[in-house]
Amino acid sequence: MEFSTKESNQVQVRTGISYVSIDNAAENLKTEVSNPFGWDFDSLRAHHVSEWNKLLGRINISSNDQREKMRFYNNMYRSLCSRNIFSDVNGEWRDAGEKVRKMEDPSSPALGCDAFWNTFWNLNQFWNLVTPEWTNRWVKSQLAMYDSNGWLAKGPAGMEYVPVMVAEHEIPLIVGAYQMGIRDYDVEKAYEAVRKMQTTPAQKVGGGFAGNRDLVSYLKYGYVPYDKGRFSNSLEYSYDDWTVSQFAKALGKKADYKMFLSRGYYWKNIIDPDMGFARMKDSKGKWLPDFDPYKSGANHHYVEGNSWQLSFFVPQDVPALAKAIGKDRFVERLDWGFGESYKTRFNGMNDLYWNYPVVQGNQQSMHFAFLFNWVQKPWLTQKWSRAIIDRYYGYGVANAYLGDEDQGQMSAWFIMASLGLFQTDGGCCVDPVYEIASPLYKKVEIDLGKQFGRGEKFVIEAKNASRLNKYVQSAKLNGKRLQDFKFPARELLKGGKLELEMGPEPNKKWGIVE
């Protein structure tokens, strides 16, 4: 099409889209654009600005540095962009078998994204805290896929079963939602679905593939032998098993709790106590000889990583992992890794993230800084979480951060770390906790919105916080002295205040409860 711009240099276009039908596309356009806004572009733009301001306003930070505000809210924006709506205003959507379905509540749409791979260290935490209504919608959308085709989806792009990554980490999304009090869906169906994903061999569904490819080998051997499948799936499947155990425990399903809890410790079957690494093992139970934690099976058998990195993939019980590796060796190795990766701004050059120890540009390292909390070294959590914020996350095009954003995952990590809050286990235990790191701002107000039985707001005051004052000296939770590095998530969700005194040198006595 060509338009003459001699008299007017503006061309306005309105569009509608639907995966179901032309009629639905027209209805979407009419409902969402034409009827409320007509051809008034400025009115449409003002509406979107208002809606974004409401979302971004759920966290208010206090800072005199305009760059910090820009950095924070740009990261928050990307954390909120991490979903695509695949249903129409009437609730209709097309499933993996190309059959038209309809959401029971059109205001809770069919949602898709790249993949729920390790989102328990970033997006899940952010959504559960800041936009719990969208977590709830995610669960409903997953259950709609389960109703339609009998499976949950690790990569629900286009509402298909896209095997883009490994494991079934939509499970911790669902379990974490329940444990954090987000429960406006069929809970028993949710449990039935996550249980099926961890007990049923994978299969083709529609034009895609659903389930765990190596589940049969995993259940037979108690790990995935490297001659039978992708070895590091042993760790990822074991974590998902543990989250199912916590869901079962919360629902009073004692037999399932016991079974899945046992499987949640299958990771022990692949930790070589001599080397302290998750060392490749075959189906005969023999360790891979001449093992190099960086090179042996890097990326191929250790998904998007190496053994050095994946050996720390036990978020369900960090103290037990430290004991298996050797606590001193655990701390020394991890601290060394941060020191080495500081030199490259915590990024793997040319995306070769399996050649480095700590890589913030990819998911497998995103919980590393918070592991020190669990081994009586909380000041190292404070030190290295701040180091990543300072070294990896820039302010503009010249020093923008590299790596794989993955629908906002790197951004969501920044939000949680700058608030000084984290959940290593993804908030999936029966009584979830928030771990304290090093808040970046002197004051933060989180609008809880009184959703799902929550309070009005939670305030974090980090007195004297600055680039230099990154170490916690003392803490109070709702006016009471807090010596532990963690506190129950329910205390935050009911509203209140966390007060921290910050200083330039670590207080090595704070945060340790024997």
Coordinates of C-alpha atoms in Angstrom, one line a residue:
M1 CA 0.0 0.0 0.0
E2 CA 1.2 3.5 -0.7
F3 CA -0.1 6.7 0.9
S4 CA 0.4 10.3 -0.2
T5 CA 1.9 12.4 2.5
K6 CA 1.8 15.7 0.7
E7 CA -1.1 17.0 2.8
S8 CA -0.7 14.8 5.9
N9 CA 2.4 12.9 7.0
Q10 CA 0.4 10.7 9.5
V11 CA -1.0 7.2 8.7
Q12 CA -3.0 5.5 11.5
V13 CA -3.6 1.8 11.6
R14 CA -5.6 -0.4 14.0
T15 CA -4.9 -4.1 14.1
G16 CA -6.4 -7.2 15.8
I17 CA -5.0 -10.6 16.1
S18 CA -6.3 -14.1 17.0
Y19 CA -5.1 -17.6 16.8
V20 CA -8.7 -18.8 16.6
S21 CA -10.5 -16.9 13.8
I22 CA -10.8 -13.7 11.8
D23 CA -14.0 -13.0 13.6
N24 CA -12.3 -13.2 17.0
A25 CA -9.5 -10.9 15.7
A26 CA -12.2 -8.4 14.8
E27 CA -13.8 -8.8 18.2
N28 CA -10.5 -8.3 20.0
L29 CA -9.8 -5.1 18.0
K30 CA -13.3 -3.8 18.6
T31 CA -13.2 -4.6 22.4
E32 CA -9.7 -3.5 23.2
V33 CA -9.1 -0.6 20.8
S34 CA -11.9 0.6 18.6
N35 CA -14.7 1.0 21.1
P36 CA -12.8 2.5 24.0
F37 CA -10.4 4.7 22.0
G38 CA -11.6 5.1 18.5
W39 CA -8.8 6.8 16.4
D40 CA -7.5 8.8 19.4
F41 CA -3.9 7.7 19.6
D42 CA -3.1 10.0 22.5
S43 CA -5.9 8.6 24.5
L44 CA -4.8 5.1 23.9
R45 CA -1.2 5.9 24.8
A46 CA -2.3 7.7 28.0
H47 CA -4.3 4.6 29.0
H48 CA -1.2 2.4 28.6
V49 CA 1.0 4.8 30.5
S50 CA -1.5 4.8 33.3
E51 CA -1.7 1.0 33.5
W52 CA 2.1 0.7 33.4
N53 CA 2.4 3.3 36.2
K54 CA 0.0 1.3 38.3
L55 CA 2.2 -1.8 37.9
L56 CA 5.5 -0.1 38.4
G57 CA 4.1 1.8 41.4
R58 CA 3.8 -1.5 43.3
I59 CA 7.4 -1.0 44.4
N60 CA 8.6 2.5 45.5
I61 CA 12.3 2.9 46.0
S62 CA 14.0 5.9 47.7
S63 CA 17.1 7.1 45.9
N64 CA 18.6 10.4 45.0
D65 CA 20.3 8.8 42.0
Q66 CA 18.2 9.1 38.8
R67 CA 20.3 6.4 37.2
E68 CA 19.4 4.0 40.0
K69 CA 15.7 4.7 39.5
M70 CA 16.1 4.2 35.7
R71 CA 18.0 0.9 36.2
F72 CA 15.4 -0.4 38.7
Y73 CA 12.3 0.4 36.8
N74 CA 13.7 -0.7 33.5
N75 CA 14.4 -4.1 35.1
M76 CA 11.0 -4.1 36.7
Y77 CA 9.4 -3.4 33.3
R78 CA 11.1 -6.3 31.7
S79 CA 10.2 -8.6 34.6
L80 CA 6.5 -7.7 33.9
C81 CA 6.8 -8.2 30.1
S82 CA 7.5 -11.9 30.5
R83 CA 4.2 -13.4 29.2
N84 CA 2.1 -13.6 26.0
I85 CA -1.7 -13.8 25.9
F86 CA -2.8 -16.5 23.4
S87 CA -6.6 -16.3 24.1
D88 CA -9.2 -13.9 22.8
V89 CA -11.4 -11.5 24.7
N90 CA -14.1 -14.1 24.7
G91 CA -11.7 -16.6 26.3
E92 CA -11.2 -18.8 23.3
W93 CA -7.8 -20.3 22.5
R94 CA -6.3 -23.1 20.3
D95 CA -4.7 -26.0 22.1
A96 CA -1.8 -28.2 21.0
G97 CA -4.1 -30.4 19.0
E98 CA -5.5 -27.3 17.2
K99 CA -8.8 -27.7 18.9
V100 CA -10.6 -24.5 20.0
R101 CA -11.0 -24.3 23.8
K102 CA -12.4 -21.6 26.1
M103 CA -11.1 -20.3 29.4
E104 CA -13.8 -20.4 32.1
D105 CA -12.9 -16.9 33.1
P106 CA -11.8 -14.7 30.1
S107 CA -10.1 -12.3 32.5
S108 CA -7.7 -15.1 33.3
P109 CA -6.2 -15.7 29.9
A110 CA -4.3 -18.5 28.2
L111 CA -0.7 -17.6 28.8
G112 CA 2.5 -18.6 27.0
C113 CA 6.2 -17.9 27.2
D114 CA 9.6 -19.4 26.2
A115 CA 10.1 -21.8 29.1
F116 CA 9.9 -22.1 32.9
W117 CA 13.5 -23.0 33.3
N118 CA 15.0 -22.0 36.6
T119 CA 12.4 -19.2 37.0
F120 CA 12.3 -20.1 40.7
W121 CA 15.4 -18.0 41.1
N122 CA 13.9 -14.8 39.5
L123 CA 10.5 -14.5 37.9
N124 CA 8.5 -16.8 40.2
Q125 CA 9.8 -14.8 43.3
F126 CA 9.0 -11.5 41.6
W127 CA 5.5 -12.5 40.4
N128 CA 4.6 -14.1 43.8
L129 CA 5.6 -10.9 45.6
V130 CA 4.6 -8.1 43.3
T131 CA 1.9 -9.5 40.9
P132 CA 0.4 -12.5 42.6
E133 CA -2.7 -12.2 40.4
W134 CA -0.6 -13.0 37.4
T135 CA 1.0 -16.0 39.2
N136 CA -2.6 -17.2 39.8
R137 CA -3.4 -16.7 36.1
W138 CA -0.3 -18.7 35.1
V139 CA -1.4 -21.6 37.2
K140 CA -4.9 -21.5 35.7
S141 CA -3.5 -21.4 32.2
Q142 CA -1.3 -24.4 32.9
L143 CA -4.3 -26.3 34.3
A144 CA -6.3 -25.4 31.2
M145 CA -3.6 -27.0 29.1
Y146 CA -3.7 -30.0 31.4
D147 CA -7.5 -30.3 31.0
S148 CA -7.1 -30.0 27.2
N149 CA -4.2 -32.4 26.5
G150 CA -3.5 -34.1 29.7
W151 CA -0.1 -32.5 30.4
L152 CA 1.4 -29.4 31.9
A153 CA 3.9 -27.5 29.8
K154 CA 7.5 -26.5 30.5
G155 CA 7.6 -24.3 27.4
P156 CA 4.0 -23.2 26.6
A157 CA 4.9 -21.0 23.6
G158 CA 1.8 -20.6 21.5
M159 CA 0.1 -23.0 24.0
E160 CA 2.1 -25.8 22.5
Y161 CA 4.4 -28.4 24.2
V162 CA 7.8 -27.0 23.3
P163 CA 10.7 -29.0 24.7
V164 CA 12.9 -26.0 24.6
M165 CA 14.6 -26.8 28.0
V166 CA 14.8 -29.7 30.4
A167 CA 12.9 -30.8 33.5
E168 CA 9.4 -29.7 34.3
H169 CA 10.0 -26.4 36.2
E170 CA 6.4 -25.3 35.8
I171 CA 6.0 -27.5 38.8
P172 CA 7.9 -25.2 41.2
L173 CA 5.9 -22.3 39.7
I174 CA 2.7 -24.1 40.8
V175 CA 4.0 -25.3 44.1
G176 CA 5.5 -22.0 45.0
A177 CA 2.2 -20.2 44.2
Y178 CA 0.3 -22.5 46.6
Q179 CA 2.9 -22.2 49.4
M180 CA 2.9 -18.4 49.1
G181 CA -0.9 -18.4 49.6
I182 CA -1.9 -17.9 45.9
R183 CA -4.7 -20.5 45.6
D184 CA -7.6 -19.3 43.5
Y185 CA -7.7 -22.5 41.3
D186 CA -8.5 -26.2 41.6
V187 CA -5.8 -27.2 44.1
E188 CA -6.4 -30.9 43.9
K189 CA -6.2 -30.8 40.1
A190 CA -3.0 -28.9 40.4
Y191 CA -1.5 -31.6 42.6
E192 CA -2.8 -34.3 40.3
A193 CA -1.1 -32.6 37.4
V194 CA 2.3 -32.1 39.0
R195 CA 2.3 -35.6 40.3
K196 CA 1.6 -36.9 36.8
M197 CA 4.5 -35.0 35.3
Q198 CA 7.0 -36.7 37.7
T199 CA 5.6 -40.2 37.4
T200 CA 4.6 -40.6 33.7
P201 CA 7.1 -41.2 30.8
A202 CA 7.3 -38.4 28.3
Q203 CA 5.5 -38.5 25.0
K204 CA 4.5 -36.5 21.9
V205 CA 1.6 -34.2 22.3
G206 CA 0.1 -32.5 19.3
G207 CA 3.1 -31.2 17.3
G208 CA 5.3 -31.0 20.4
F209 CA 6.7 -33.1 23.3
A210 CA 5.6 -33.2 26.9
G211 CA 7.3 -34.5 30.0
N212 CA 10.7 -35.5 31.2
R213 CA 12.7 -37.3 28.5
D214 CA 15.0 -39.1 30.9
L215 CA 12.4 -40.0 33.5
V216 CA 12.5 -43.8 32.9
S217 CA 16.2 -43.9 33.4
Y218 CA 16.1 -41.6 36.4
L219 CA 13.5 -43.7 38.2
K220 CA 15.4 -47.0 37.4
Y221 CA 18.8 -45.9 38.5
G222 CA 18.1 -43.1 41.0
Y223 CA 19.9 -40.7 38.6
V224 CA 20.3 -40.3 34.9
P225 CA 23.4 -42.2 33.7
Y226 CA 25.4 -40.4 31.2
D227 CA 25.1 -43.4 28.8
K228 CA 21.3 -43.3 29.1
G229 CA 20.5 -39.6 28.9
R230 CA 21.5 -36.1 30.0
F231 CA 23.3 -36.5 33.2
S232 CA 22.5 -33.2 35.0
N233 CA 18.8 -33.9 34.7
S234 CA 19.5 -36.0 37.8
L235 CA 19.7 -32.7 39.7
E236 CA 16.9 -30.9 38.0
Y237 CA 14.4 -33.8 38.3
S238 CA 15.4 -34.3 42.0
Y239 CA 14.6 -30.7 42.8
D240 CA 11.2 -30.9 41.1
D241 CA 10.5 -34.1 43.1
W242 CA 11.3 -32.3 46.3
T243 CA 8.8 -29.5 45.4
V244 CA 6.1 -32.1 44.8
S245 CA 6.9 -33.6 48.2
Q246 CA 6.3 -30.2 49.8
F247 CA 3.0 -29.8 48.0
A248 CA 2.0 -33.3 49.1
K249 CA 3.0 -32.5 52.7
A250 CA 0.9 -29.3 52.7
L251 CA -2.1 -31.2 51.4
G252 CA -1.7 -34.1 53.9
K253 CA -0.8 -36.7 51.4
K254 CA 1.6 -38.6 53.6
A255 CA 2.6 -41.6 51.3
D256 CA 3.3 -39.2 48.4
Y257 CA 5.2 -36.9 50.6
K258 CA 7.5 -39.7 51.8
M259 CA 8.0 -41.1 48.2
F260 CA 8.8 -37.7 46.6
L261 CA 10.9 -36.6 49.5
S262 CA 13.1 -39.6 49.1
R263 CA 13.5 -38.8 45.4
G264 CA 14.2 -35.2 46.3
Y265 CA 17.6 -36.6 47.6
Y266 CA 18.5 -38.6 44.6
W267 CA 21.1 -35.9 44.0
K268 CA 23.3 -37.6 46.6
N269 CA 23.7 -40.5 44.2
I270 CA 25.9 -38.4 41.9
I271 CA 28.1 -36.4 44.3
D272 CA 31.6 -37.9 44.3
P273 CA 32.7 -37.4 47.9
D274 CA 36.4 -37.5 46.9
M275 CA 36.1 -34.7 44.3
G276 CA 33.1 -32.9 45.8
F277 CA 31.5 -32.6 42.3
A278 CA 28.5 -34.0 40.6
R279 CA 30.6 -36.4 38.6
M280 CA 29.3 -38.2 35.6
K281 CA 28.3 -41.8 36.3
D282 CA 27.3 -44.5 33.9
S283 CA 24.5 -47.1 34.2
K284 CA 26.9 -49.6 35.8
G285 CA 27.6 -47.1 38.6
K286 CA 31.1 -46.3 37.5
W287 CA 32.4 -42.7 37.6
L288 CA 33.7 -41.2 34.4
P289 CA 37.5 -41.5 34.5
D290 CA 39.8 -38.5 34.0
F291 CA 37.0 -36.2 35.0
D292 CA 37.4 -32.4 34.5
P293 CA 34.6 -30.4 36.2
Y294 CA 34.8 -27.7 33.4
K295 CA 35.3 -29.8 30.3
S296 CA 33.7 -33.2 30.9
G297 CA 30.3 -33.1 29.3
A298 CA 30.2 -29.4 29.5
N299 CA 26.8 -28.2 28.1
H300 CA 26.1 -31.6 26.6
H301 CA 25.7 -33.5 29.9
Y302 CA 25.5 -30.4 32.1
V303 CA 22.7 -28.3 30.6
E304 CA 24.0 -24.9 29.7
G305 CA 26.8 -25.3 32.2
N306 CA 29.5 -27.5 33.6
S307 CA 30.0 -29.7 36.6
W308 CA 31.5 -26.9 38.6
Q309 CA 28.3 -25.0 38.3
L310 CA 25.7 -27.8 38.3
S311 CA 27.2 -29.3 41.5
F312 CA 25.6 -26.5 43.4
F313 CA 22.1 -27.3 42.0
V314 CA 20.5 -28.5 45.2
P315 CA 18.4 -25.6 46.3
Q316 CA 16.1 -27.8 48.3
D317 CA 18.8 -28.5 51.0
V318 CA 22.0 -26.4 50.8
P319 CA 23.3 -27.5 54.2
A320 CA 23.1 -31.2 53.2
L321 CA 24.9 -30.4 49.9
A322 CA 27.6 -28.5 51.8
K323 CA 28.1 -31.5 54.1
A324 CA 28.3 -33.9 51.1
I325 CA 30.9 -31.7 49.4
G326 CA 32.6 -30.8 52.6
K327 CA 31.6 -27.5 54.2
D328 CA 35.0 -25.8 54.0
R329 CA 35.6 -26.9 50.5
F330 CA 32.1 -25.8 49.6
V331 CA 32.7 -22.2 50.9
E332 CA 36.3 -22.0 49.5
R333 CA 35.3 -23.2 46.1
L334 CA 32.3 -20.9 45.7
D335 CA 34.2 -17.9 47.1
W336 CA 37.1 -18.6 44.6
G337 CA 34.6 -18.8 41.8
F338 CA 33.2 -15.4 42.5
G339 CA 36.7 -13.9 42.7
E340 CA 37.6 -15.4 39.3
S341 CA 34.3 -14.4 37.6
Y342 CA 34.5 -10.8 39.0
K343 CA 37.3 -10.3 36.5
T344 CA 34.9 -10.9 33.6
R345 CA 32.0 -9.0 35.2
F346 CA 30.3 -12.3 36.0
N347 CA 29.7 -13.0 32.3
G348 CA 30.8 -15.9 30.0
M349 CA 32.6 -14.5 27.0
N350 CA 30.9 -15.3 23.7
D351 CA 28.1 -17.0 25.7
L352 CA 30.5 -19.9 26.5
Y353 CA 29.1 -20.1 30.0
W354 CA 30.4 -23.6 30.6
N355 CA 34.0 -22.2 30.5
Y356 CA 33.5 -20.1 33.7
P357 CA 32.6 -20.7 37.3
V358 CA 29.9 -18.0 38.1
V359 CA 27.9 -16.6 35.1
Q360 CA 25.1 -14.2 35.8
G361 CA 24.2 -14.1 32.1
N362 CA 22.7 -17.6 32.4
Q363 CA 20.4 -19.3 34.9
Q364 CA 22.6 -22.0 36.4
S365 CA 24.5 -19.6 38.6
M366 CA 21.7 -17.3 39.7
H367 CA 21.4 -18.7 43.3
F368 CA 25.1 -18.9 44.0
A369 CA 25.5 -15.6 45.9
F370 CA 22.8 -16.7 48.3
L371 CA 24.2 -20.1 49.1
F372 CA 26.7 -18.5 51.6
N373 CA 23.7 -17.6 53.9
W374 CA 23.1 -21.3 54.4
V375 CA 26.7 -22.1 55.5
Q376 CA 27.1 -19.5 58.3
K377 CA 28.7 -16.9 55.9
P378 CA 25.9 -14.4 55.3
W379 CA 28.4 -11.5 54.9
L380 CA 29.6 -13.3 51.7
T381 CA 26.1 -13.4 50.4
Q382 CA 26.0 -9.6 51.0
K383 CA 29.4 -9.1 49.4
W384 CA 28.8 -11.1 46.2
S385 CA 25.2 -10.3 45.6
R386 CA 26.2 -6.6 45.6
A387 CA 29.2 -7.3 43.4
I388 CA 27.0 -8.8 40.8
I389 CA 24.7 -5.8 40.9
D390 CA 27.6 -3.4 40.6
R391 CA 29.6 -5.3 38.0
Y392 CA 27.0 -7.0 35.8
Y393 CA 24.1 -4.7 35.7
G394 CA 24.8 -1.4 34.0
Y395 CA 22.9 1.8 33.4
G396 CA 22.9 2.4 29.6
V397 CA 23.7 1.1 26.2
A398 CA 27.5 1.4 26.7
N399 CA 27.4 -1.0 29.7
A400 CA 24.2 -2.9 29.3
Y401 CA 24.3 -6.4 30.7
L402 CA 25.0 -9.3 28.3
G403 CA 23.6 -12.8 28.4
D404 CA 20.2 -14.4 28.0
E405 CA 17.4 -12.3 29.4
D406 CA 14.9 -15.1 28.9
Q407 CA 11.6 -13.2 29.2
G408 CA 12.9 -11.0 32.0
Q409 CA 14.8 -13.5 34.2
M410 CA 18.0 -11.5 34.5
S411 CA 15.9 -8.4 35.3
A412 CA 13.8 -10.1 37.9
W413 CA 16.9 -11.4 39.6
F414 CA 18.1 -7.7 39.9
I415 CA 14.8 -6.7 41.4
M416 CA 14.9 -9.3 44.1
A417 CA 18.6 -8.8 44.9
S418 CA 18.3 -5.0 45.0
L419 CA 15.5 -5.5 47.5
G420 CA 17.8 -7.7 49.5
L421 CA 15.4 -10.6 49.4
F422 CA 15.7 -14.1 48.0
Q423 CA 14.2 -17.6 48.1
T424 CA 16.8 -20.2 47.2
D425 CA 14.3 -23.1 47.2
G426 CA 11.9 -21.0 45.1
G427 CA 9.5 -20.5 48.0
C428 CA 8.4 -24.1 47.6
C429 CA 8.8 -25.4 51.2
V430 CA 5.7 -25.7 53.3
D431 CA 6.5 -22.6 55.3
P432 CA 8.5 -20.5 52.9
V433 CA 11.1 -18.0 54.1
Y434 CA 12.8 -14.9 52.7
E435 CA 16.5 -14.8 52.9
I436 CA 18.2 -11.4 53.6
A437 CA 21.0 -10.2 51.4
S438 CA 22.1 -6.6 50.9
P439 CA 19.4 -4.0 50.0
L440 CA 20.5 -1.4 47.5
Y441 CA 18.2 1.4 48.6
K442 CA 17.7 3.1 51.9
K443 CA 13.9 2.6 51.8
V444 CA 11.6 0.5 49.7
E445 CA 7.8 0.2 50.0
I446 CA 6.1 -2.9 48.5
D447 CA 2.4 -2.6 47.8
L448 CA 0.9 -6.0 48.8
G449 CA -2.6 -4.8 47.6
K450 CA -4.4 -6.9 50.2
Q451 CA -4.6 -9.7 47.6
F452 CA -5.0 -13.3 48.6
G453 CA -5.4 -12.4 52.3
R454 CA -2.3 -10.2 52.4
G455 CA -1.7 -7.0 54.2
E456 CA -1.4 -3.5 52.7
K457 CA 2.4 -3.0 52.4
F458 CA 5.8 -4.1 53.5
V459 CA 8.6 -1.6 54.1
I460 CA 12.3 -2.4 53.9
E461 CA 14.5 0.3 55.6
A462 CA 18.3 -0.2 55.1
K463 CA 19.8 2.6 57.1
N464 CA 23.0 4.1 55.7
A465 CA 22.8 1.8 52.6
S466 CA 25.2 2.9 49.9
R467 CA 27.7 1.4 47.4
L468 CA 30.2 1.0 50.3
N469 CA 27.7 0.3 53.1
K470 CA 26.6 -3.1 51.9
Y471 CA 27.0 -5.2 55.0
V472 CA 24.2 -5.9 57.5
Q473 CA 25.1 -4.9 61.0
S474 CA 21.9 -5.7 62.7
A475 CA 18.2 -6.3 61.9
K476 CA 14.7 -5.9 63.3
L477 CA 11.5 -7.4 62.0
N478 CA 8.4 -5.5 63.1
G479 CA 10.3 -3.9 65.9
K480 CA 11.8 -7.2 67.2
R481 CA 15.5 -8.1 67.0
L482 CA 16.2 -10.5 64.2
Q483 CA 19.5 -12.4 64.4
D484 CA 18.7 -15.0 61.7
F485 CA 19.5 -14.3 58.0
K486 CA 16.0 -15.4 57.1
F487 CA 12.4 -14.9 58.3
P488 CA 9.0 -16.5 57.4
A489 CA 7.4 -15.2 54.2
R490 CA 4.1 -15.0 56.0
E491 CA 5.5 -12.2 58.1
L492 CA 6.2 -10.2 55.0
L493 CA 2.9 -11.0 53.4
K494 CA 0.8 -9.8 56.3
G495 CA 2.6 -6.4 56.1
G496 CA 5.1 -4.8 58.3
K497 CA 8.7 -3.5 58.3
L498 CA 12.2 -4.9 58.1
E499 CA 14.8 -2.6 59.5
L500 CA 18.5 -3.1 58.7
E501 CA 21.6 -1.2 59.9
M502 CA 24.2 -1.2 57.1
G503 CA 27.9 -0.6 57.3
P504 CA 31.1 -0.8 55.3
E505 CA 32.6 -3.8 57.1
P506 CA 31.0 -7.2 57.6
N507 CA 29.5 -8.1 61.0
K508 CA 30.4 -11.8 61.0
K509 CA 28.3 -12.5 64.0
W510 CA 25.0 -11.3 62.4
G511 CA 22.8 -13.8 60.6
I512 CA 24.1 -16.9 62.2
V513 CA 21.9 -19.1 64.4
E514 CA 23.4 -22.3 65.5

